[in-house]
Amino acid sequence: MVGSIAVLGGGNGGHAIAADLSLAGFKVNIFELPQFVGESFREVMRRGEIEILGKAREGVARLNKATTSISEALDGVELALIAVPAFGHATFAEICAEHLKKASGRPPALALMPGTAGSLEFMKTFREKGVKAPIAETATLPYGCRMLEPAKVIVYVTAKLLPAGVLPARQTEEIVGMLKQLYDEVCPCRNVLEAALNNPNPITHPAATLLNVGRIEYAKGEFYLYKEGITASVARIYEALNRERNALCQTLNLKIFECGEQLTEMDRIIQMGLLFGAGCWEEAGVKMKGPTHVRDRYVTEDVPYGLVFMASLADMLGVPAPVMKSIVTLFSAINREDYFAKGRTVEKLGIAGLSLQELEKYLQEGER
Amino acid sequence: MVGSIAVLGGGNGGHAIAADLSLAGFKVNIFELPQFVGESFREVMRRGEIEILGKAREGVARLNKATTSISEALDGVELALIAVPAFGHATFAEICAEHLKKASGRPPALALMPGTAGSLEFMKTFREKGVKAPIAETATLPYGCRMLEPAKVIVYVTAKLLPAGVLPARQTEEIVGMLKQLYDEVCPCRNVLEAALNNPNPITHPAATLLNVGRIEYAKGEFYLYKEGITASVARIYEALNRERNALCQTLNLKIFECGEQLTEMDRIIQMGLLFGAGCWEEAGVKMKGPTHVRDRYVTEDVPYGLVFMASLADMLGVPAPVMKSIVTLFSAINREDYFAKGRTVEKLGIAGLSLQELEKYLQEGER
């Protein structure tokens, strides 16, 4: 049985995971990199507690540790959950690899929540540093949540389905078994790419933001994307993106998970329902304000780390992805950044140029 | 001196041209195709008059003729102004060619207002039918106008600069001289492509509409694009589109006309100012409601006939146009139409595969 857990990342997601799992009876260490420590994490370190309310467990959660030392966080734990934005993956891969190289004993299993193919980036760094550890990733963060004030987080909605893949995939049963002790909703993926491609955010966030950019800026942030922004034309773009994603999945022999019939019409339209299940629109969407500007993570994370990743993989496999690329192109112009160059490409994931068979083998074995 | 004029097209533009030029003292016939006759044109035919108010001449204009017979409209006139949406050009080219083939006497000069390269489409049809006549086009309609009620039109703003090109370009002086008798703002272009590429609509309309689609649909049409929709990010897309258009113009040795320093900051931002001059934002933009849906002419005309035309020409000449193509791709997904296939391509303009020299020669001579 999993007893102690490290949560790496001190943002919305890290707070919710650490608090909820502490209340569930696990011994939880929470870690943040010194340079990323914000007001809330400072408060968590001071008090050693996080208050949580909403749709997960509610209460004041006492943590085992809140620390900026990676060895304090990881030593002796069986499982490390990494809940940081995709643009933090490279940095966290680096410090995890450096620590594991020096550490004695069996390394913990790592799980990115979510990964968006970040497990491949971790594995590339681990191979370069000569470290061996299995790396899982889930398709989404288990919580739709926001920090309310320092050391206090609210959970608007929880995932009803939590697809999880493991690199190497031959260790899936073992690692997914551990994750299932934490979250009953966890279900095994064929490999980490299946988990990555089931992340709904790159489908949902950039398209809906793009088609509402004028309003977001004119209304100066008084904007609720899920309530105001998901219209018939946005749904058409979702359909087009999903067709491209499905073609990619078919080529890779992967599936898109679905929650099924219990979804309301609105949940189906906004797509968030795919993993978060029925009722999320009423429960979460209408309450969650934002995005308030075009450098929100709905753009700066989901475009370069979501759409660029899928488009790059599609290019490598000869699958057309014109709608994905169009959104990347337009946000690159809006934010004057080359998201294709900056984003998560097959090169950065260490899988560029692999044939379908070589890719399958690598995903299965974790070795080239 | 030009005495009598035919105005072909019975929409907003046709009404404004016919009324304004009648009040200026020209003898004006207005024509509409029977299948396009709407409520207002029926009223114009019944009364023989159009009321006009706003920024052009004001009053009740008595027309020479309002007709659905092309020979009644064209016989005896020196100049025919064609003010129809770009998707009407093929049909009007056909009926003009059929008429001119049978007609005796010197054919009138034709001018598309605006053309967006439609003059090339006209010329292709004319060559196929064995008809010879010069075809001009302007960069924009001379009026920003809307019908208020049947046979009554309001002009919000008039063009301060009216670039006009002629096919063949060797007849520029003659034909532009005729147009200048109607509109003092007319200035000669090097050729029809220069006029086409100076149309500001394909730069302005689709991008601003796309980035406000969610609002347009959520607000159910209660939307003023120029007041609410032109934000910093929209301006960034304009810049990117303009960079692509300028690269295309440089390759073709063409220039973009500018109104110059009198433009207000807001006019520069919304780009409409480029030809309509200072004060257009206050005078027109804030009063003009719309678009109210994604099948507005801001999309259905300016995407397939504006952006697709520029992108197709850019492809032929090896000039990159990724932002133009991205907007086309996304509106194709939204409206479930292949605008690349449906739109105005170099094939449909009869110039596919021409080298830069061959293209120059054709634009100059009107013959291959």
mmCIF file with all atom_site columns, N, CA and C in Angstrom, chain B residues 14-39:
data_model
loop_
_atom_site.group_PDB
_atom_site.id
_atom_site.type_symbol
_atom_site.label_atom_id
_atom_site.label_alt_id
_atom_site.label_comp_id
_atom_site.label_asym_id
_atom_site.label_entity_id
_atom_site.label_seq_id
_atom_site.pdbx_PDB_ins_code
_atom_site.Cartn_x
_atom_site.Cartn_y
_atom_site.Cartn_z
_atom_site.occupancy
_atom_site.B_iso_or_equiv
_atom_site.pdbx_formal_charge
_atom_site.auth_seq_id
_atom_site.auth_comp_id
_atom_site.auth_asym_id
_atom_site.auth_atom_id
_atom_site.pdbx_PDB_model_num
ATOM 1  N N  . GLY B 1 14 ? -24.976 49.875 -54.701 1.00 0.00 ? 14 GLY B N  1
ATOM 2  C CA . GLY B 1 14 ? -25.653 50.335 -55.908 1.00 0.00 ? 14 GLY B CA 1
ATOM 3  C C  . GLY B 1 14 ? -26.581 51.502 -55.614 1.00 0.00 ? 14 GLY B C  1
ATOM 4  N N  . HIS B 1 15 ? -27.344 51.387 -54.535 1.00 0.00 ? 15 HIS B N  1
ATOM 5  C CA . HIS B 1 15 ? -28.239 52.486 -54.142 1.00 0.00 ? 15 HIS B CA 1
ATOM 6  C C  . HIS B 1 15 ? -27.451 53.786 -53.927 1.00 0.00 ? 15 HIS B C  1
ATOM 7  N N  . ALA B 1 16 ? -26.375 53.698 -53.180 1.00 0.00 ? 16 ALA B N  1
ATOM 8  C CA . ALA B 1 16 ? -25.620 54.909 -52.831 1.00 0.00 ? 16 ALA B CA 1
ATOM 9  C C  . ALA B 1 16 ? -24.985 55.541 -54.069 1.00 0.00 ? 16 ALA B C  1
ATOM 10 N N  . ILE B 1 17 ? -24.360 54.721 -54.907 1.00 0.00 ? 17 ILE B N  1
ATOM 11 C CA . ILE B 1 17 ? -23.722 55.245 -56.122 1.00 0.00 ? 17 ILE B CA 1
ATOM 12 C C  . ILE B 1 17 ? -24.767 55.916 -57.007 1.00 0.00 ? 17 ILE B C  1
ATOM 13 N N  . ALA B 1 18 ? -25.864 55.201 -57.275 1.00 0.00 ? 18 ALA B N  1
ATOM 14 C CA . ALA B 1 18 ? -26.877 55.709 -58.201 1.00 0.00 ? 18 ALA B CA 1
ATOM 15 C C  . ALA B 1 18 ? -27.468 57.026 -57.698 1.00 0.00 ? 18 ALA B C  1
ATOM 16 N N  . ALA B 1 19 ? -27.763 57.082 -56.406 1.00 0.00 ? 19 ALA B N  1
ATOM 17 C CA . ALA B 1 19 ? -28.379 58.289 -55.856 1.00 0.00 ? 19 ALA B CA 1
ATOM 18 C C  . ALA B 1 19 ? -27.388 59.455 -55.855 1.00 0.00 ? 19 ALA B C  1
ATOM 19 N N  . ASP B 1 20 ? -26.199 59.213 -55.367 1.00 0.00 ? 20 ASP B N  1
ATOM 20 C CA . ASP B 1 20 ? -25.198 60.283 -55.254 1.00 0.00 ? 20 ASP B CA 1
ATOM 21 C C  . ASP B 1 20 ? -24.834 60.840 -56.628 1.00 0.00 ? 20 ASP B C  1
ATOM 22 N N  . LEU B 1 21 ? -24.608 59.954 -57.613 1.00 0.00 ? 21 LEU B N  1
ATOM 23 C CA . LEU B 1 21 ? -24.199 60.426 -58.944 1.00 0.00 ? 21 LEU B CA 1
ATOM 24 C C  . LEU B 1 21 ? -25.372 61.070 -59.687 1.00 0.00 ? 21 LEU B C  1
ATOM 25 N N  . SER B 1 22 ? -26.595 60.627 -59.415 1.00 0.00 ? 22 SER B N  1
ATOM 26 C CA . SER B 1 22 ? -27.754 61.316 -59.997 1.00 0.00 ? 22 SER B CA 1
ATOM 27 C C  . SER B 1 22 ? -27.818 62.743 -59.483 1.00 0.00 ? 22 SER B C  1
ATOM 28 N N  . LEU B 1 23 ? -27.651 62.892 -58.174 1.00 0.00 ? 23 LEU B N  1
ATOM 29 C CA . LEU B 1 23 ? -27.686 64.239 -57.597 1.00 0.00 ? 23 LEU B CA 1
ATOM 30 C C  . LEU B 1 23 ? -26.515 65.090 -58.094 1.00 0.00 ? 23 LEU B C  1
ATOM 31 N N  . ALA B 1 24 ? -25.434 64.428 -58.509 1.00 0.00 ? 24 ALA B N  1
ATOM 32 C CA . ALA B 1 24 ? -24.286 65.162 -59.064 1.00 0.00 ? 24 ALA B CA 1
ATOM 33 C C  . ALA B 1 24 ? -24.527 65.588 -60.512 1.00 0.00 ? 24 ALA B C  1
ATOM 34 N N  . GLY B 1 25 ? -25.630 65.127 -61.116 1.00 0.00 ? 25 GLY B N  1
ATOM 35 C CA . GLY B 1 25 ? -25.969 65.591 -62.449 1.00 0.00 ? 25 GLY B CA 1
ATOM 36 C C  . GLY B 1 25 ? -25.797 64.571 -63.557 1.00 0.00 ? 25 GLY B C  1
ATOM 37 N N  . PHE B 1 26 ? -25.353 63.366 -63.213 1.00 0.00 ? 26 PHE B N  1
ATOM 38 C CA . PHE B 1 26 ? -25.221 62.336 -64.243 1.00 0.00 ? 26 PHE B CA 1
ATOM 39 C C  . PHE B 1 26 ? -26.572 61.671 -64.502 1.00 0.00 ? 26 PHE B C  1
ATOM 40 N N  . LYS B 1 27 ? -26.698 61.165 -65.727 1.00 0.00 ? 27 LYS B N  1
ATOM 41 C CA . LYS B 1 27 ? -27.887 60.404 -66.100 1.00 0.00 ? 27 LYS B CA 1
ATOM 42 C C  . LYS B 1 27 ? -27.597 58.954 -65.717 1.00 0.00 ? 27 LYS B C  1
ATOM 43 N N  . VAL B 1 28 ? -28.352 58.409 -64.753 1.00 0.00 ? 28 VAL B N  1
ATOM 44 C CA . VAL B 1 28 ? -27.981 57.105 -64.185 1.00 0.00 ? 28 VAL B CA 1
ATOM 45 C C  . VAL B 1 28 ? -29.066 56.053 -64.397 1.00 0.00 ? 28 VAL B C  1
ATOM 46 N N  . ASN B 1 29 ? -28.666 54.925 -64.992 1.00 0.00 ? 29 ASN B N  1
ATOM 47 C CA . ASN B 1 29 ? -29.521 53.728 -65.026 1.00 0.00 ? 29 ASN B CA 1
ATOM 48 C C  . ASN B 1 29 ? -29.059 52.787 -63.917 1.00 0.00 ? 29 ASN B C  1
ATOM 49 N N  . ILE B 1 30 ? -30.008 52.254 -63.153 1.00 0.00 ? 30 ILE B N  1
ATOM 50 C CA . ILE B 1 30 ? -29.608 51.227 -62.182 1.00 0.00 ? 30 ILE B CA 1
ATOM 51 C C  . ILE B 1 30 ? -30.235 49.906 -62.586 1.00 0.00 ? 30 ILE B C  1
ATOM 52 N N  . PHE B 1 31 ? -29.419 48.843 -62.456 1.00 0.00 ? 31 PHE B N  1
ATOM 53 C CA . PHE B 1 31 ? -29.830 47.512 -62.915 1.00 0.00 ? 31 PHE B CA 1
ATOM 54 C C  . PHE B 1 31 ? -29.646 46.496 -61.800 1.00 0.00 ? 31 PHE B C  1
ATOM 55 N N  . GLU B 1 32 ? -30.593 45.582 -61.704 1.00 0.00 ? 32 GLU B N  1
ATOM 56 C CA . GLU B 1 32 ? -30.384 44.410 -60.856 1.00 0.00 ? 32 GLU B CA 1
ATOM 57 C C  . GLU B 1 32 ? -30.849 43.191 -61.622 1.00 0.00 ? 32 GLU B C  1
ATOM 58 N N  . LEU B 1 33 ? -30.168 42.068 -61.394 1.00 0.00 ? 33 LEU B N  1
ATOM 59 C CA . LEU B 1 33 ? -30.604 40.807 -61.987 1.00 0.00 ? 33 LEU B CA 1
ATOM 60 C C  . LEU B 1 33 ? -31.959 40.424 -61.395 1.00 0.00 ? 33 LEU B C  1
ATOM 61 N N  . PRO B 1 34 ? -32.875 39.932 -62.224 1.00 0.00 ? 34 PRO B N  1
ATOM 62 C CA . PRO B 1 34 ? -34.220 39.595 -61.724 1.00 0.00 ? 34 PRO B CA 1
ATOM 63 C C  . PRO B 1 34 ? -34.167 38.726 -60.461 1.00 0.00 ? 34 PRO B C  1
ATOM 64 N N  . GLN B 1 35 ? -33.262 37.724 -60.438 1.00 0.00 ? 35 GLN B N  1
ATOM 65 C CA . GLN B 1 35 ? -33.245 36.797 -59.299 1.00 0.00 ? 35 GLN B CA 1
ATOM 66 C C  . GLN B 1 35 ? -32.700 37.436 -58.012 1.00 0.00 ? 35 GLN B C  1
ATOM 67 N N  . PHE B 1 36 ? -32.073 38.604 -58.120 1.00 0.00 ? 36 PHE B N  1
ATOM 68 C CA . PHE B 1 36 ? -31.532 39.258 -56.924 1.00 0.00 ? 36 PHE B CA 1
ATOM 69 C C  . PHE B 1 36 ? -32.391 40.443 -56.469 1.00 0.00 ? 36 PHE B C  1
ATOM 70 N N  . VAL B 1 37 ? -33.461 40.731 -57.210 1.00 0.00 ? 37 VAL B N  1
ATOM 71 C CA . VAL B 1 37 ? -34.282 41.898 -56.854 1.00 0.00 ? 37 VAL B CA 1
ATOM 72 C C  . VAL B 1 37 ? -34.884 41.704 -55.466 1.00 0.00 ? 37 VAL B C  1
ATOM 73 N N  . GLY B 1 38 ? -34.611 42.663 -54.590 1.00 0.00 ? 38 GLY B N  1
ATOM 74 C CA . GLY B 1 38 ? -35.164 42.601 -53.237 1.00 0.00 ? 38 GLY B CA 1
ATOM 75 C C  . GLY B 1 38 ? -36.218 43.673 -53.049 1.00 0.00 ? 38 GLY B C  1
ATOM 76 N N  . GLU B 1 39 ? -36.669 43.783 -51.820 1.00 0.00 ? 39 GLU B N  1
ATOM 77 C CA . GLU B 1 39 ? -37.746 44.699 -51.479 1.00 0.00 ? 39 GLU B CA 1
ATOM 78 C C  . GLU B 1 39 ? -37.404 46.127 -51.896 1.00 0.00 ? 39 GLU B C  1
#
